[in-house]
Short mmCIF file of N, CA, C and O in Angstrom, two decimals:
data_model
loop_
_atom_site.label_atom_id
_atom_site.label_comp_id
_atom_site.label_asym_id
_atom_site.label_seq_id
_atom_site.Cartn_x
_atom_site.Cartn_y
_atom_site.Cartn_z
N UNK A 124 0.83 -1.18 0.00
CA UNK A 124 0.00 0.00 0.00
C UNK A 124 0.88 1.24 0.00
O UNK A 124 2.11 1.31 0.03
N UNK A 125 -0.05 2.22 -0.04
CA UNK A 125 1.13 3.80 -0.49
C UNK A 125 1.48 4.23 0.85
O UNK A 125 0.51 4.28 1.62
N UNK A 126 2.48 4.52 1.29
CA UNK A 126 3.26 5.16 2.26
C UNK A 126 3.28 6.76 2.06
O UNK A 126 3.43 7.32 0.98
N UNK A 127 3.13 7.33 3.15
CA UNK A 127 3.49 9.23 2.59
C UNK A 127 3.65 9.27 4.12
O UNK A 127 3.01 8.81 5.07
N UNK A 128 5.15 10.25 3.90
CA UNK A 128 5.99 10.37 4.99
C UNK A 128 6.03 12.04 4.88
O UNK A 128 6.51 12.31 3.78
N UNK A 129 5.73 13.19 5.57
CA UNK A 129 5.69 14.69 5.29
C UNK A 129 7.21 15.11 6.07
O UNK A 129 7.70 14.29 6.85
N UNK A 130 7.48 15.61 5.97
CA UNK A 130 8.79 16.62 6.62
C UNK A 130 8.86 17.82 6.19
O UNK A 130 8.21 18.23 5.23
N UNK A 131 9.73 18.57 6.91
CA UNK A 131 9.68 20.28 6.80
C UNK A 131 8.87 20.83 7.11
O UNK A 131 8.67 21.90 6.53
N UNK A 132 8.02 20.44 8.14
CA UNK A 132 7.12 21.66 8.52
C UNK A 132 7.92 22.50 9.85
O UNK A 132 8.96 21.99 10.27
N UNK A 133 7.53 23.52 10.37
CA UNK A 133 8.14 24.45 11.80
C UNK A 133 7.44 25.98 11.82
O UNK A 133 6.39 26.36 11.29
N UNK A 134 8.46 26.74 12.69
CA UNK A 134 7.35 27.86 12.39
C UNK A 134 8.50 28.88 12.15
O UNK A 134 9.69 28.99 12.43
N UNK A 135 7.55 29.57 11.49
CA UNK A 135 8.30 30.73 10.66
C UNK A 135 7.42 32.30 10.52
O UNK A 135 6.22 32.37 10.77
N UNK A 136 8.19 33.43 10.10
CA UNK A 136 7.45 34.77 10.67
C UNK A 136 6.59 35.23 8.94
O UNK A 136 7.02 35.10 7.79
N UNK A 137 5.87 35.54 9.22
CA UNK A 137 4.66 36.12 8.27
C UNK A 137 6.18 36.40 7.05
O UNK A 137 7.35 36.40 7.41
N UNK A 138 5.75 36.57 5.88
CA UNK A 138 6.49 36.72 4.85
C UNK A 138 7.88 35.73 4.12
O UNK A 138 8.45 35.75 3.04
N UNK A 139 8.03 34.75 5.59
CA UNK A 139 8.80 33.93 4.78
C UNK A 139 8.50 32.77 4.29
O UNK A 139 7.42 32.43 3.80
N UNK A 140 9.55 32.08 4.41
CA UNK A 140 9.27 30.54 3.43
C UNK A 140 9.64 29.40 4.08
O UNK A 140 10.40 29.38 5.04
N UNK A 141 8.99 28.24 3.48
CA UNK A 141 9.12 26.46 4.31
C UNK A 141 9.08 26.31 3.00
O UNK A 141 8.68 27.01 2.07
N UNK A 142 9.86 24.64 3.18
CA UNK A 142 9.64 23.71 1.48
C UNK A 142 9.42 22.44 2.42
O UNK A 142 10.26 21.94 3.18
N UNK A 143 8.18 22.06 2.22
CA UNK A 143 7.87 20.66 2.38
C UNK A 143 8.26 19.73 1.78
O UNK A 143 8.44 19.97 0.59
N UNK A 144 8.57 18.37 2.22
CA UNK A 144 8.84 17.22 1.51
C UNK A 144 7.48 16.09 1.71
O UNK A 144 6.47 16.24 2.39
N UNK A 145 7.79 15.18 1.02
CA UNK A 145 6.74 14.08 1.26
C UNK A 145 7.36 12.75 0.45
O UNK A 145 7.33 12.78 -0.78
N UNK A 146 7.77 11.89 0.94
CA UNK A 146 8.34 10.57 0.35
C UNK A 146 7.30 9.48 0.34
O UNK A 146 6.81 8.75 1.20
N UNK A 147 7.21 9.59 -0.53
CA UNK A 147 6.03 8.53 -0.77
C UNK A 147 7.18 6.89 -1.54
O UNK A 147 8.18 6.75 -2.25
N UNK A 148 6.00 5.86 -0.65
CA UNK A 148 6.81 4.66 -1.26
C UNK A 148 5.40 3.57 -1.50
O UNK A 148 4.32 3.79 -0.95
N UNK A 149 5.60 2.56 -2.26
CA UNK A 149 4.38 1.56 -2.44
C UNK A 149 3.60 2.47 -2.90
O UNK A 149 2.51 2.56 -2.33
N UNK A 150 3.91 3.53 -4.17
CA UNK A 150 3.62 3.67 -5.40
C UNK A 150 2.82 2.78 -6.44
O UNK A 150 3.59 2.09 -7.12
N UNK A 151 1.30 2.60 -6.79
CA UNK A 151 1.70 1.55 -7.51
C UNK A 151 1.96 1.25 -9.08
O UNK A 151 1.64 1.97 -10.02
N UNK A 152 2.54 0.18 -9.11
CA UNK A 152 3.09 0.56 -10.32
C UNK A 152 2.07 -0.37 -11.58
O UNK A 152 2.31 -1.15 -12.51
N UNK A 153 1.23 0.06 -11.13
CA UNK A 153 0.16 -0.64 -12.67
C UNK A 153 0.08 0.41 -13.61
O UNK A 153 1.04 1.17 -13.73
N UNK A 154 -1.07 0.57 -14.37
CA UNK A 154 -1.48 1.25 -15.46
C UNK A 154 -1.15 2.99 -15.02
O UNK A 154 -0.74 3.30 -13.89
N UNK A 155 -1.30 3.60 -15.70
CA UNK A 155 -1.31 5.05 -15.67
C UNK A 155 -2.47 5.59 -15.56
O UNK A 155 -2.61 6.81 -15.47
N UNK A 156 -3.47 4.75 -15.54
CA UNK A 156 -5.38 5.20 -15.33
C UNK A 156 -5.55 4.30 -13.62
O UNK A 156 -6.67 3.88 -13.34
N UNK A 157 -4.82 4.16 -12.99
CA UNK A 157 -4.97 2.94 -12.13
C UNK A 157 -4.55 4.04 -10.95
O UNK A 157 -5.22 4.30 -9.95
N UNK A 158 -3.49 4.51 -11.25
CA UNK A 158 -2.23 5.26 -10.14
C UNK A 158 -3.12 6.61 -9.73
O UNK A 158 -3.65 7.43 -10.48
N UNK A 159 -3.11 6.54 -8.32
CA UNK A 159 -3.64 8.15 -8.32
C UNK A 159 -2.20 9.27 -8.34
O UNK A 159 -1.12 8.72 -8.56
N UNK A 160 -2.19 10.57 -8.14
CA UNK A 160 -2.29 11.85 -8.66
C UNK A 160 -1.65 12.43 -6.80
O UNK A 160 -2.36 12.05 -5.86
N UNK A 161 -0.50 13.21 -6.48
CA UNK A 161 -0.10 13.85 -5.71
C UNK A 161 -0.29 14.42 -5.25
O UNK A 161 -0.31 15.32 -6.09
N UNK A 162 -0.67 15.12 -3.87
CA UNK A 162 -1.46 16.56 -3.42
C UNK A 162 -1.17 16.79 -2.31
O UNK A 162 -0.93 15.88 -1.53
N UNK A 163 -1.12 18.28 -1.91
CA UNK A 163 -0.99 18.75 -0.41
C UNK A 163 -2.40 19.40 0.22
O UNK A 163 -2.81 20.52 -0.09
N UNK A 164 -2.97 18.63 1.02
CA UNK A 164 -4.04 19.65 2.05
C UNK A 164 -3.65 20.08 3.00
O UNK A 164 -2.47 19.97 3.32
N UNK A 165 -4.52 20.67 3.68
CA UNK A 165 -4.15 21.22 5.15
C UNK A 165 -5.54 21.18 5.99
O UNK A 165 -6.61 20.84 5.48
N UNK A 166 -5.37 21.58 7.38
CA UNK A 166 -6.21 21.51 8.04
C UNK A 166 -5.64 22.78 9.26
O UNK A 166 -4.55 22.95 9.82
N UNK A 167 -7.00 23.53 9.33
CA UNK A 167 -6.64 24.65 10.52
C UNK A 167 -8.15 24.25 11.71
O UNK A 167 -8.76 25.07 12.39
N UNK A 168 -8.33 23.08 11.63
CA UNK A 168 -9.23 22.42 12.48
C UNK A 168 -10.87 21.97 12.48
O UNK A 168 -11.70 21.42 13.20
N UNK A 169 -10.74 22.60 11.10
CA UNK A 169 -12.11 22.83 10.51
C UNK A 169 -12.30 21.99 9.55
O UNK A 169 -13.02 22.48 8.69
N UNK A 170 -11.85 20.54 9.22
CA UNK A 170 -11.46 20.02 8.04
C UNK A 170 -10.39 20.12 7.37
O UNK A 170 -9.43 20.79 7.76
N UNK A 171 -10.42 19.50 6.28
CA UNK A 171 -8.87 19.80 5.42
C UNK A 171 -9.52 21.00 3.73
O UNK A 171 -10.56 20.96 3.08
N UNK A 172 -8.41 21.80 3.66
CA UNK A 172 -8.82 22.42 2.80
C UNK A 172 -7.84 21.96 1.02
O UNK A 172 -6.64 22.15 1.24
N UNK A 173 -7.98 21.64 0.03
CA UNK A 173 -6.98 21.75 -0.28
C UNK A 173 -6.05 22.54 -0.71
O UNK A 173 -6.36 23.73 -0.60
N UNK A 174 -4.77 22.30 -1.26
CA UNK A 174 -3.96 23.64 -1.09
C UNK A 174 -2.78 23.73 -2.57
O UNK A 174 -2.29 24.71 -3.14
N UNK A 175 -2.65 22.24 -2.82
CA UNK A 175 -1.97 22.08 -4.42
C UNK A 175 -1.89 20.63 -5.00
O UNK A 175 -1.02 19.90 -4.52
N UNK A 176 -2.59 20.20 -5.83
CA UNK A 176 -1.90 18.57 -6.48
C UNK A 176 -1.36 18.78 -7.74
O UNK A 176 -1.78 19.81 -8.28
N UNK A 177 -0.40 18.00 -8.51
CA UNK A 177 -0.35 17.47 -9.32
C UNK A 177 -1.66 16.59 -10.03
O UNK A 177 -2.27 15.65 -9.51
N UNK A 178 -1.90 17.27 -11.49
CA UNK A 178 -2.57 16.48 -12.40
C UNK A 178 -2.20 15.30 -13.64
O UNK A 178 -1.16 15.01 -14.23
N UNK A 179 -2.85 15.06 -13.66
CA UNK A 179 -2.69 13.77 -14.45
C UNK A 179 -1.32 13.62 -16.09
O UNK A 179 -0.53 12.80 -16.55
N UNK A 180 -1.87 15.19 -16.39
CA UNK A 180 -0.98 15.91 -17.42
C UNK A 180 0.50 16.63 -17.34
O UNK A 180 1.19 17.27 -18.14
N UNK A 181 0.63 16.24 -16.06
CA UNK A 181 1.59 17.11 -14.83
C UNK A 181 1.52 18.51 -14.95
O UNK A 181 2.56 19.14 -15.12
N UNK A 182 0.56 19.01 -14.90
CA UNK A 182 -0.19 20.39 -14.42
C UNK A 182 -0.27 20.52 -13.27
O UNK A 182 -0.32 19.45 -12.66
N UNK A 183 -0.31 21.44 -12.67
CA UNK A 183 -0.32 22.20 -11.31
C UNK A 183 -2.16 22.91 -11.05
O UNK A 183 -2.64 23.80 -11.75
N UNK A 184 -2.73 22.35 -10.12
CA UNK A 184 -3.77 22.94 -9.69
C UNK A 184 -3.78 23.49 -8.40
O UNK A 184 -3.15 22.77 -7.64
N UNK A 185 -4.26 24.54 -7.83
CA UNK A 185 -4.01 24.97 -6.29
C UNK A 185 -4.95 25.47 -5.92
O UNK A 185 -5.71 26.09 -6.66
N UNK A 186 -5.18 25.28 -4.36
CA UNK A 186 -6.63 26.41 -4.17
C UNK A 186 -6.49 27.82 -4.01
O UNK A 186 -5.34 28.27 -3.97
N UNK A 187 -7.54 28.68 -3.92
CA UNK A 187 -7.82 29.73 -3.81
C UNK A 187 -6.68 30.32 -3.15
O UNK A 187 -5.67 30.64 -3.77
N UNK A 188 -6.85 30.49 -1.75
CA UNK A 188 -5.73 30.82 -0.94
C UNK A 188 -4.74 30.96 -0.76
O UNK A 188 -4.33 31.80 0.05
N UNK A 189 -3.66 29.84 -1.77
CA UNK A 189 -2.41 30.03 -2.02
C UNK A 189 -2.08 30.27 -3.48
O UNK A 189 -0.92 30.10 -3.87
N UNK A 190 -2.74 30.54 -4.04
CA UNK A 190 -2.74 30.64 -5.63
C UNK A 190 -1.46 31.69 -5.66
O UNK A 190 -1.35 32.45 -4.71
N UNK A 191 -0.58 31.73 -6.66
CA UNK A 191 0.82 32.42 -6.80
C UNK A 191 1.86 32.54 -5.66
O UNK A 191 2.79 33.34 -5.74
N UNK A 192 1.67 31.61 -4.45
CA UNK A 192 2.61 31.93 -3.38
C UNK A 192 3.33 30.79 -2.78
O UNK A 192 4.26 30.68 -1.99
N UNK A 193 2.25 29.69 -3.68
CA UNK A 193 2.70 28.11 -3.33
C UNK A 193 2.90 27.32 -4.43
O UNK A 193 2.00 27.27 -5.26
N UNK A 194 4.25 26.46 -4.65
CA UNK A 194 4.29 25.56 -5.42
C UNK A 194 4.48 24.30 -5.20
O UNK A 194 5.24 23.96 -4.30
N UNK A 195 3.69 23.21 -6.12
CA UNK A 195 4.04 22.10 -5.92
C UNK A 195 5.24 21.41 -7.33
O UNK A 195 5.44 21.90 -8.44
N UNK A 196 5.66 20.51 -6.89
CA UNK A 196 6.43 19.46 -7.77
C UNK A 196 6.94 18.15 -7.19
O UNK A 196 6.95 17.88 -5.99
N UNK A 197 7.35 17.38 -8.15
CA UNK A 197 7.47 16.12 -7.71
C UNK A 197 8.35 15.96 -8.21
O UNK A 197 8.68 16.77 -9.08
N UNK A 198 9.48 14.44 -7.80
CA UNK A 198 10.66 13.64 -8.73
C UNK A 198 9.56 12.66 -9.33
O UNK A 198 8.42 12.44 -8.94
N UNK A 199 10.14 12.24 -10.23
CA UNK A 199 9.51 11.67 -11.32
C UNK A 199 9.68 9.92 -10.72
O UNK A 199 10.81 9.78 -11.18
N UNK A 200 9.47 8.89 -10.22
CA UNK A 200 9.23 7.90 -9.67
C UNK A 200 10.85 7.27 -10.68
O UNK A 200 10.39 7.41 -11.82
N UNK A 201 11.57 7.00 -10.79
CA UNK A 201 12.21 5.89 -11.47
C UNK A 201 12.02 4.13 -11.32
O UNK A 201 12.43 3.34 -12.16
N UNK A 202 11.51 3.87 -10.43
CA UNK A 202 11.42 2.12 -9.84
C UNK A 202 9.91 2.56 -9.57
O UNK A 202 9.39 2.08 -8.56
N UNK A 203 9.24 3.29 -10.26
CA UNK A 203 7.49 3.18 -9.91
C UNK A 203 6.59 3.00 -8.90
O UNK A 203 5.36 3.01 -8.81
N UNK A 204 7.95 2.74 -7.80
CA UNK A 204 7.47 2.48 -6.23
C UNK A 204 7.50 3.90 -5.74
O UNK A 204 6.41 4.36 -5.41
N UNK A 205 8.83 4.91 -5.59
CA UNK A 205 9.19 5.72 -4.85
C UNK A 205 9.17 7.13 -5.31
O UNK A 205 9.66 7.52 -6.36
N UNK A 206 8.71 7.66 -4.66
CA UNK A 206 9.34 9.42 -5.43
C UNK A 206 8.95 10.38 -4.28
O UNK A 206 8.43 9.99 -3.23
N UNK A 207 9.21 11.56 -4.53
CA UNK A 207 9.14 12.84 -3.56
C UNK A 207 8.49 13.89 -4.03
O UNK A 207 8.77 14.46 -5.09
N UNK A 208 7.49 14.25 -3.17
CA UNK A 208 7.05 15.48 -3.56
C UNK A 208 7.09 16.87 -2.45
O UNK A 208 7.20 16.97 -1.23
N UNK A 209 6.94 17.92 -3.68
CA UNK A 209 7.43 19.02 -2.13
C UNK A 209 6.31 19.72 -2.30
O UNK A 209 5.45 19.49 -3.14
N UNK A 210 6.31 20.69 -1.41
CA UNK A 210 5.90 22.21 -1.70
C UNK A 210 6.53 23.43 -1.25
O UNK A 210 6.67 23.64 -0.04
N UNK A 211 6.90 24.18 -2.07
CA UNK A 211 7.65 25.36 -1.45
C UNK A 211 6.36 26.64 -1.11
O UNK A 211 5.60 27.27 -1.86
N UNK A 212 6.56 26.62 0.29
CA UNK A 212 5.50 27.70 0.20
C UNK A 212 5.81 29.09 0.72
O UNK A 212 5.95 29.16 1.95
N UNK A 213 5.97 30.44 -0.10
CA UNK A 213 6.48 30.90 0.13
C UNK A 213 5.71 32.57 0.08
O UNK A 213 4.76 32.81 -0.67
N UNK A 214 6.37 33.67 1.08
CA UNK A 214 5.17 34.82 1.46
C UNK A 214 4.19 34.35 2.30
O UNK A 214 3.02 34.63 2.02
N UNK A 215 4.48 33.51 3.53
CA UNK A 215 3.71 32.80 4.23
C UNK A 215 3.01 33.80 5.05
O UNK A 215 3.60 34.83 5.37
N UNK A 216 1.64 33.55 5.48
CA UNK A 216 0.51 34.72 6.74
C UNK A 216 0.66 33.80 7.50
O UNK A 216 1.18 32.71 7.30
N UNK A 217 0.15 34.28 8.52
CA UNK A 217 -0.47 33.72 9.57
C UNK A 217 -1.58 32.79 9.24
O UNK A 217 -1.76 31.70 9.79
N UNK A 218 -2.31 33.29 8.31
CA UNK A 218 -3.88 32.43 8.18
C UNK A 218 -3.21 31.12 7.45
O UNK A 218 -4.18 30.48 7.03
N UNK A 219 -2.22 30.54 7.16
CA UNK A 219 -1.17 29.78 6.30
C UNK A 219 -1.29 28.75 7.70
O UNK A 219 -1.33 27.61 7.23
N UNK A 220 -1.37 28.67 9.31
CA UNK A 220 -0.86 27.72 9.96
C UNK A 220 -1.89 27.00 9.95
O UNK A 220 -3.11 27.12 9.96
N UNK A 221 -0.99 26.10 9.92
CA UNK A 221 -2.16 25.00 9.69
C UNK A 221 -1.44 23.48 9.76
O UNK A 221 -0.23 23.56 9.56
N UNK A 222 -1.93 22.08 10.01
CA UNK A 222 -1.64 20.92 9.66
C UNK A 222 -1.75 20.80 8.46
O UNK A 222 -2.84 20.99 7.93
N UNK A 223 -0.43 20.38 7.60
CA UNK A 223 -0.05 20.22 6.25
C UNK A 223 0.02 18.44 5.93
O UNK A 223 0.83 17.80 6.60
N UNK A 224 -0.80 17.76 4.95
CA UNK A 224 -0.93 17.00 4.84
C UNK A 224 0.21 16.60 3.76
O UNK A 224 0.82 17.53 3.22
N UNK A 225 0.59 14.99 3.34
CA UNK A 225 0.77 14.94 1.55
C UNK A 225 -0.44 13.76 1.60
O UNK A 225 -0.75 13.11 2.60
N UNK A 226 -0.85 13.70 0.67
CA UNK A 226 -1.80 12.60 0.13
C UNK A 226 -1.93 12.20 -1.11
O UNK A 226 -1.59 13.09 -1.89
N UNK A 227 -2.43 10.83 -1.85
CA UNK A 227 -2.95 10.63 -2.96
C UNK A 227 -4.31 10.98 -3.33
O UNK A 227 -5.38 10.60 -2.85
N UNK A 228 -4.11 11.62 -4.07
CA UNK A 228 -5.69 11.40 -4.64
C UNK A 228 -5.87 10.96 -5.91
O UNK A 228 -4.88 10.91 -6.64
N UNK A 229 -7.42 10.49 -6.52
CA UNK A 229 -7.80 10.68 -8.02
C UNK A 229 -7.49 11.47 -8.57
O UNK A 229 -7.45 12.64 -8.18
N UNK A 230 -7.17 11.02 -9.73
CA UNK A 230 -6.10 12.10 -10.42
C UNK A 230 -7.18 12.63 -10.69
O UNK A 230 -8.30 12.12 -10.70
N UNK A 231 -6.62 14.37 -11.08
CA UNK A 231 -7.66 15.65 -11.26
C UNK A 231 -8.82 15.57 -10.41
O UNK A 231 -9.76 16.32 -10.69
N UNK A 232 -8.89 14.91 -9.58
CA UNK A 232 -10.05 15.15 -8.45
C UNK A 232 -9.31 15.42 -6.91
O UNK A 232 -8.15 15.01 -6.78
N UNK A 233 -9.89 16.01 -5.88
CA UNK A 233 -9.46 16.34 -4.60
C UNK A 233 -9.99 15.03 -3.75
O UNK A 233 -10.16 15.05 -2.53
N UNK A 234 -10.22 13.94 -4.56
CA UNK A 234 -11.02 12.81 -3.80
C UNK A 234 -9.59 11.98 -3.04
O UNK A 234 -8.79 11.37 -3.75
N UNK A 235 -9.49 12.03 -2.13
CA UNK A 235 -8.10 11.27 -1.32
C UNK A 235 -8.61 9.34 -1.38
O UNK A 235 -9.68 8.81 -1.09
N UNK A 236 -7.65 8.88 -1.75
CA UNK A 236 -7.03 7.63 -1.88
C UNK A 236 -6.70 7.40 -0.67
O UNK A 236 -7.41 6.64 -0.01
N UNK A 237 -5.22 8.19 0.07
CA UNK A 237 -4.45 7.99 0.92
C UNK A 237 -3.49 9.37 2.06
O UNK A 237 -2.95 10.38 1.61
N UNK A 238 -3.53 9.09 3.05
CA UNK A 238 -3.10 10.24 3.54
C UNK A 238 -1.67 10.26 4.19
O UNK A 238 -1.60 9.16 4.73
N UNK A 239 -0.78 10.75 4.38
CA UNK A 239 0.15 10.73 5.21
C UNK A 239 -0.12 11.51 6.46
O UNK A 239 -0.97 12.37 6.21
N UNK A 240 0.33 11.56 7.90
CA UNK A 240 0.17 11.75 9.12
C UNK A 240 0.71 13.55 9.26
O UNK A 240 1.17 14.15 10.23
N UNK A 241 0.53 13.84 8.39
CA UNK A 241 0.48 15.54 8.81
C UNK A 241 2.18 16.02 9.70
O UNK A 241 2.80 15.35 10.53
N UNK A 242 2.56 17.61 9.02
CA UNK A 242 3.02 18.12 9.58
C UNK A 242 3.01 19.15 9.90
O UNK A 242 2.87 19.73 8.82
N UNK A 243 3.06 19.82 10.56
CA UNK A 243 2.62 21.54 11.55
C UNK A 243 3.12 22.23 10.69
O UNK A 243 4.02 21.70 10.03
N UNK A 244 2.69 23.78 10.34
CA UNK A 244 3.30 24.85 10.14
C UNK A 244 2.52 25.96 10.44
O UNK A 244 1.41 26.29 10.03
N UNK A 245 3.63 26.73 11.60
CA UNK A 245 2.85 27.64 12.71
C UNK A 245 3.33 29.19 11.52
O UNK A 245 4.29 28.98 10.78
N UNK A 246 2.92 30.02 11.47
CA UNK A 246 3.24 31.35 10.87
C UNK A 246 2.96 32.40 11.99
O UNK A 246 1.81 32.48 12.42
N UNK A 247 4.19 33.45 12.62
CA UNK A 247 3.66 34.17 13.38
C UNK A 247 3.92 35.50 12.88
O UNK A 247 5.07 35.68 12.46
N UNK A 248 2.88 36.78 12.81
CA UNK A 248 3.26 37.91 12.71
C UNK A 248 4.04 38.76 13.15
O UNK A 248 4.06 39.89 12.68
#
């Protein structure tokens, strides 16, 4: 089954920057209609909102909120099991803290497959 491991979260002052990681392993390696699709949510206690995945086309989709201040990308899997994905998120607020997820989802959908165990990122003014 898929593994997602998050790192890099901490806290940092309004305007700067974190780059998340996420190592994902037990990838699977069937079809290319089979495999879900990369993504970061978050949660500020109210649910998870989402915040950037990778699409199917390797397009970049993001929500509202971080639109131009957050990026996602990934390594490209070589052994179809393993790869890394980040997010650099950067011009961080306060309204930014939050539990940072990585997860799978359906590709081009926000529908989660799989989650990894969250990491903090506090933003203080």
């Amino acid at each position: 089954w898929v593994q997602l491991v998050e790192s890099g979260g901490g806290s940092v002052q309004a305007g700067g920057s974190l780059r998340l990681s996420c190592a994902v392993s037990g990838y699977t390696a069937g079809s290319h209609n089979t495999r879900g699709c990369m993504a970061w949510s978050r949660s500020r206690g109210d649910g998870r909102e989402p915040v950037a995945r990778m699409d199917r086309d390797q397009s970049a989709t993001y929500g509202d909120n971080v639109k131009g201040r957050f990026t996602i990308s990934q390594d490209n899997a070589k052994d179809n099991e393993h790869l890394n994905v980040y997010l650099q998120m950067d011009n961080l607020k306060p309204e930014d803290t939050a539990v940072y997820y990585c997860a799978e989802m359906i590709c081009d959908t926000w529908a989660p497959l799989n989650w990894g165990q969250g990491t903090q990122v506090t933003v203080s003014s």
